[in-house]
Amino acid sequence: MGSQRQRRNAALCCVGVVLQSRSRALALLRKIDAKVDGIREEMATKSDVADVRSELRSEIHSLRADVALDIMNLEKQIKEQEKRLSDQISGLRRSGMEYHSSAIGQRLRRLEEHVGLTPEGH
């Protein structure tokens, strides 16, 4: 009878170990399930992703329009600057030609005086 009692105690002990293992496994599964639920709550839905995509498209179109407007304004400013620069260059050319004409005229008069010629038309 002693050996039968030992076998029963051993069997009960094994059942206890199995029950503890199941209990631990169930506790771990419950923790995992809670974590998965938390992750699901944080995850974006397809609708959320579609909303973000729509917002991004709208912002990109707005940015494109802003960049296009900035480029047009820059081109306008460059053209205005080119015109001013061209006007300044024309003024410098005119001034240079007038200076050289005046300088050549003075040299010619001095040369005529030096040689003793009278200028034509005077």
PDB file of C-alpha atoms in Angstrom:
ATOM      1  CA  MET A   1       0.000   0.000   0.000  1.00  0.00           C
ATOM      2  CA  GLY A   2       2.902   2.317   0.638  1.00  0.00           C
ATOM      3  CA  SER A   3       4.018   2.097  -2.898  1.00  0.00           C
ATOM      4  CA  GLN A   4       0.510   2.810  -4.154  1.00  0.00           C
ATOM      5  CA  ARG A   5       0.384   5.907  -1.945  1.00  0.00           C
ATOM      6  CA  GLN A   6       3.767   7.004  -3.280  1.00  0.00           C
ATOM      7  CA  ARG A   7       2.547   6.560  -6.819  1.00  0.00           C
ATOM      8  CA  ARG A   8      -0.588   8.565  -6.083  1.00  0.00           C
ATOM      9  CA  ASN A   9       1.460  11.341  -4.445  1.00  0.00           C
ATOM     10  CA  ALA A  10       3.832  11.355  -7.405  1.00  0.00           C
ATOM     11  CA  ALA A  11       0.877  11.530  -9.801  1.00  0.00           C
ATOM     12  CA  LEU A  12      -0.688  14.385  -7.814  1.00  0.00           C
ATOM     13  CA  CYS A  13       2.646  16.139  -7.776  1.00  0.00           C
ATOM     14  CA  CYS A  14       2.870  15.788 -11.585  1.00  0.00           C
ATOM     15  CA  VAL A  15      -0.685  17.079 -11.936  1.00  0.00           C
ATOM     16  CA  GLY A  16       0.247  20.045  -9.713  1.00  0.00           C
ATOM     17  CA  VAL A  17       3.290  20.794 -11.877  1.00  0.00           C
ATOM     18  CA  VAL A  18       1.190  20.557 -15.028  1.00  0.00           C
ATOM     19  CA  LEU A  19      -1.458  22.845 -13.540  1.00  0.00           C
ATOM     20  CA  GLN A  20       1.190  25.384 -12.481  1.00  0.00           C
ATOM     21  CA  SER A  21       2.710  25.260 -15.969  1.00  0.00           C
ATOM     22  CA  ARG A  22      -0.716  25.826 -17.527  1.00  0.00           C
ATOM     23  CA  SER A  23      -1.398  28.649 -15.114  1.00  0.00           C
ATOM     24  CA  ARG A  24       1.919  30.309 -16.021  1.00  0.00           C
ATOM     25  CA  ALA A  25       1.261  29.782 -19.724  1.00  0.00           C
ATOM     26  CA  LEU A  26      -2.205  31.326 -19.378  1.00  0.00           C
ATOM     27  CA  ALA A  27      -0.761  34.299 -17.474  1.00  0.00           C
ATOM     28  CA  LEU A  28       1.864  34.808 -20.213  1.00  0.00           C
ATOM     29  CA  LEU A  29      -0.792  34.509 -22.927  1.00  0.00           C
ATOM     30  CA  ARG A  30      -2.936  37.100 -21.147  1.00  0.00           C
ATOM     31  CA  LYS A  31       0.051  39.487 -20.951  1.00  0.00           C
ATOM     32  CA  ILE A  32       0.767  38.954 -24.655  1.00  0.00           C
ATOM     33  CA  ASP A  33      -2.900  39.515 -25.504  1.00  0.00           C
ATOM     34  CA  ALA A  34      -2.918  42.783 -23.504  1.00  0.00           C
ATOM     35  CA  LYS A  35       0.243  43.960 -25.281  1.00  0.00           C
ATOM     36  CA  VAL A  36      -1.228  43.082 -28.688  1.00  0.00           C
ATOM     37  CA  ASP A  37      -4.387  45.033 -27.820  1.00  0.00           C
ATOM     38  CA  GLY A  38      -2.245  48.027 -26.831  1.00  0.00           C
ATOM     39  CA  ILE A  39      -0.304  47.803 -30.096  1.00  0.00           C
ATOM     40  CA  ARG A  40      -3.533  47.550 -32.092  1.00  0.00           C
ATOM     41  CA  GLU A  41      -4.831  50.716 -30.435  1.00  0.00           C
ATOM     42  CA  GLU A  42      -1.633  52.555 -31.381  1.00  0.00           C
ATOM     43  CA  MET A  43      -1.547  51.261 -34.958  1.00  0.00           C
ATOM     44  CA  ALA A  44      -2.889  53.484 -37.693  1.00  0.00           C
ATOM     45  CA  THR A  45      -5.883  52.255 -39.590  1.00  0.00           C
ATOM     46  CA  LYS A  46      -6.147  52.316 -43.382  1.00  0.00           C
ATOM     47  CA  SER A  47      -8.393  55.335 -43.026  1.00  0.00           C
ATOM     48  CA  ASP A  48      -5.740  57.124 -40.937  1.00  0.00           C
ATOM     49  CA  VAL A  49      -3.104  56.360 -43.552  1.00  0.00           C
ATOM     50  CA  ALA A  50      -5.410  57.575 -46.330  1.00  0.00           C
ATOM     51  CA  ASP A  51      -6.037  60.820 -44.412  1.00  0.00           C
ATOM     52  CA  VAL A  52      -2.316  61.402 -43.929  1.00  0.00           C
ATOM     53  CA  ARG A  53      -1.655  60.619 -47.595  1.00  0.00           C
ATOM     54  CA  SER A  54      -4.360  63.086 -48.633  1.00  0.00           C
ATOM     55  CA  GLU A  55      -2.905  65.786 -46.364  1.00  0.00           C
ATOM     56  CA  LEU A  56       0.581  65.166 -47.758  1.00  0.00           C
ATOM     57  CA  ARG A  57      -0.667  65.424 -51.340  1.00  0.00           C
ATOM     58  CA  SER A  58      -2.390  68.692 -50.511  1.00  0.00           C
ATOM     59  CA  GLU A  59       0.749  70.068 -48.867  1.00  0.00           C
ATOM     60  CA  ILE A  60       2.902  68.963 -51.807  1.00  0.00           C
ATOM     61  CA  HIS A  61       0.590  70.705 -54.279  1.00  0.00           C
ATOM     62  CA  SER A  62       0.664  73.834 -52.125  1.00  0.00           C
ATOM     63  CA  LEU A  63       4.462  73.673 -51.964  1.00  0.00           C
ATOM     64  CA  ARG A  64       4.670  73.257 -55.737  1.00  0.00           C
ATOM     65  CA  ALA A  65       2.501  76.337 -56.222  1.00  0.00           C
ATOM     66  CA  ASP A  66       4.634  78.316 -53.758  1.00  0.00           C
ATOM     67  CA  VAL A  67       7.865  77.244 -55.458  1.00  0.00           C
ATOM     68  CA  ALA A  68       6.462  78.074 -58.906  1.00  0.00           C
ATOM     69  CA  LEU A  69       5.424  81.531 -57.677  1.00  0.00           C
ATOM     70  CA  ASP A  70       8.854  82.087 -56.102  1.00  0.00           C
ATOM     71  CA  ILE A  71      10.559  81.080 -59.361  1.00  0.00           C
ATOM     72  CA  MET A  72       8.352  83.461 -61.345  1.00  0.00           C
ATOM     73  CA  ASN A  73       9.172  86.284 -58.922  1.00  0.00           C
ATOM     74  CA  LEU A  74      12.890  85.507 -59.158  1.00  0.00           C
ATOM     75  CA  GLU A  75      12.737  85.495 -62.955  1.00  0.00           C
ATOM     76  CA  LYS A  76      10.972  88.860 -62.874  1.00  0.00           C
ATOM     77  CA  GLN A  77      13.606  90.286 -60.532  1.00  0.00           C
ATOM     78  CA  ILE A  78      16.401  88.913 -62.725  1.00  0.00           C
ATOM     79  CA  LYS A  79      14.868  90.519 -65.834  1.00  0.00           C
ATOM     80  CA  GLU A  80      14.523  93.850 -64.019  1.00  0.00           C
ATOM     81  CA  GLN A  81      18.139  93.617 -62.859  1.00  0.00           C
ATOM     82  CA  GLU A  82      19.283  92.737 -66.389  1.00  0.00           C
ATOM     83  CA  LYS A  83      17.443  95.804 -67.768  1.00  0.00           C
ATOM     84  CA  ARG A  84      19.042  98.083 -65.154  1.00  0.00           C
ATOM     85  CA  LEU A  85      22.457  96.632 -65.895  1.00  0.00           C
ATOM     86  CA  SER A  86      21.911  97.001 -69.645  1.00  0.00           C
ATOM     87  CA  ASP A  87      20.872 100.645 -69.150  1.00  0.00           C
ATOM     88  CA  GLN A  88      23.976 101.271 -67.046  1.00  0.00           C
ATOM     89  CA  ILE A  89      26.218  99.664 -69.668  1.00  0.00           C
ATOM     90  CA  SER A  90      24.602 101.786 -72.396  1.00  0.00           C
ATOM     91  CA  GLY A  91      25.174 104.900 -70.287  1.00  0.00           C
ATOM     92  CA  LEU A  92      28.800 103.961 -69.759  1.00  0.00           C
ATOM     93  CA  ARG A  93      29.287 103.376 -73.496  1.00  0.00           C
ATOM     94  CA  ARG A  94      27.726 106.745 -74.283  1.00  0.00           C
ATOM     95  CA  SER A  95      29.889 108.472 -71.667  1.00  0.00           C
ATOM     96  CA  GLY A  96      32.994 106.706 -72.985  1.00  0.00           C
ATOM     97  CA  MET A  97      32.245 107.703 -76.563  1.00  0.00           C
ATOM     98  CA  GLU A  98      31.566 111.315 -75.550  1.00  0.00           C
ATOM     99  CA  TYR A  99      34.796 111.413 -73.555  1.00  0.00           C
ATOM    100  CA  HIS A 100      36.835 109.964 -76.423  1.00  0.00           C
ATOM    101  CA  SER A 101      35.173 112.299 -78.936  1.00  0.00           C
ATOM    102  CA  SER A 102      35.974 115.243 -76.716  1.00  0.00           C
ATOM    103  CA  ALA A 103      39.552 114.065 -76.135  1.00  0.00           C
ATOM    104  CA  ILE A 104      40.109 113.461 -79.848  1.00  0.00           C
ATOM    105  CA  GLY A 105      38.615 116.880 -80.638  1.00  0.00           C
ATOM    106  CA  GLN A 106      40.967 118.567 -78.162  1.00  0.00           C
ATOM    107  CA  ARG A 107      43.994 116.741 -79.539  1.00  0.00           C
ATOM    108  CA  LEU A 108      42.987 117.652 -83.069  1.00  0.00           C
ATOM    109  CA  ARG A 109      42.669 121.329 -82.141  1.00  0.00           C
ATOM    110  CA  ARG A 110      46.064 121.270 -80.429  1.00  0.00           C
ATOM    111  CA  LEU A 111      47.588 119.582 -83.428  1.00  0.00           C
ATOM    112  CA  GLU A 112      46.041 122.131 -85.758  1.00  0.00           C
ATOM    113  CA  GLU A 113      47.345 124.972 -83.581  1.00  0.00           C
ATOM    114  CA  HIS A 114      50.760 123.386 -83.426  1.00  0.00           C
ATOM    115  CA  VAL A 115      50.971 122.931 -87.173  1.00  0.00           C
ATOM    116  CA  GLY A 116      49.379 126.285 -87.784  1.00  0.00           C
ATOM    117  CA  LEU A 117      46.300 125.060 -89.550  1.00  0.00           C
ATOM    118  CA  THR A 118      42.974 126.667 -89.102  1.00  0.00           C
ATOM    119  CA  PRO A 119      40.087 124.328 -88.447  1.00  0.00           C
ATOM    120  CA  GLU A 120      37.731 123.931 -91.362  1.00  0.00           C
ATOM    121  CA  GLY A 121      34.437 125.665 -91.069  1.00  0.00           C
ATOM    122  CA  HIS A 122      35.694 128.356 -88.692  1.00  0.00           C
TER     123      HIS A 122
END
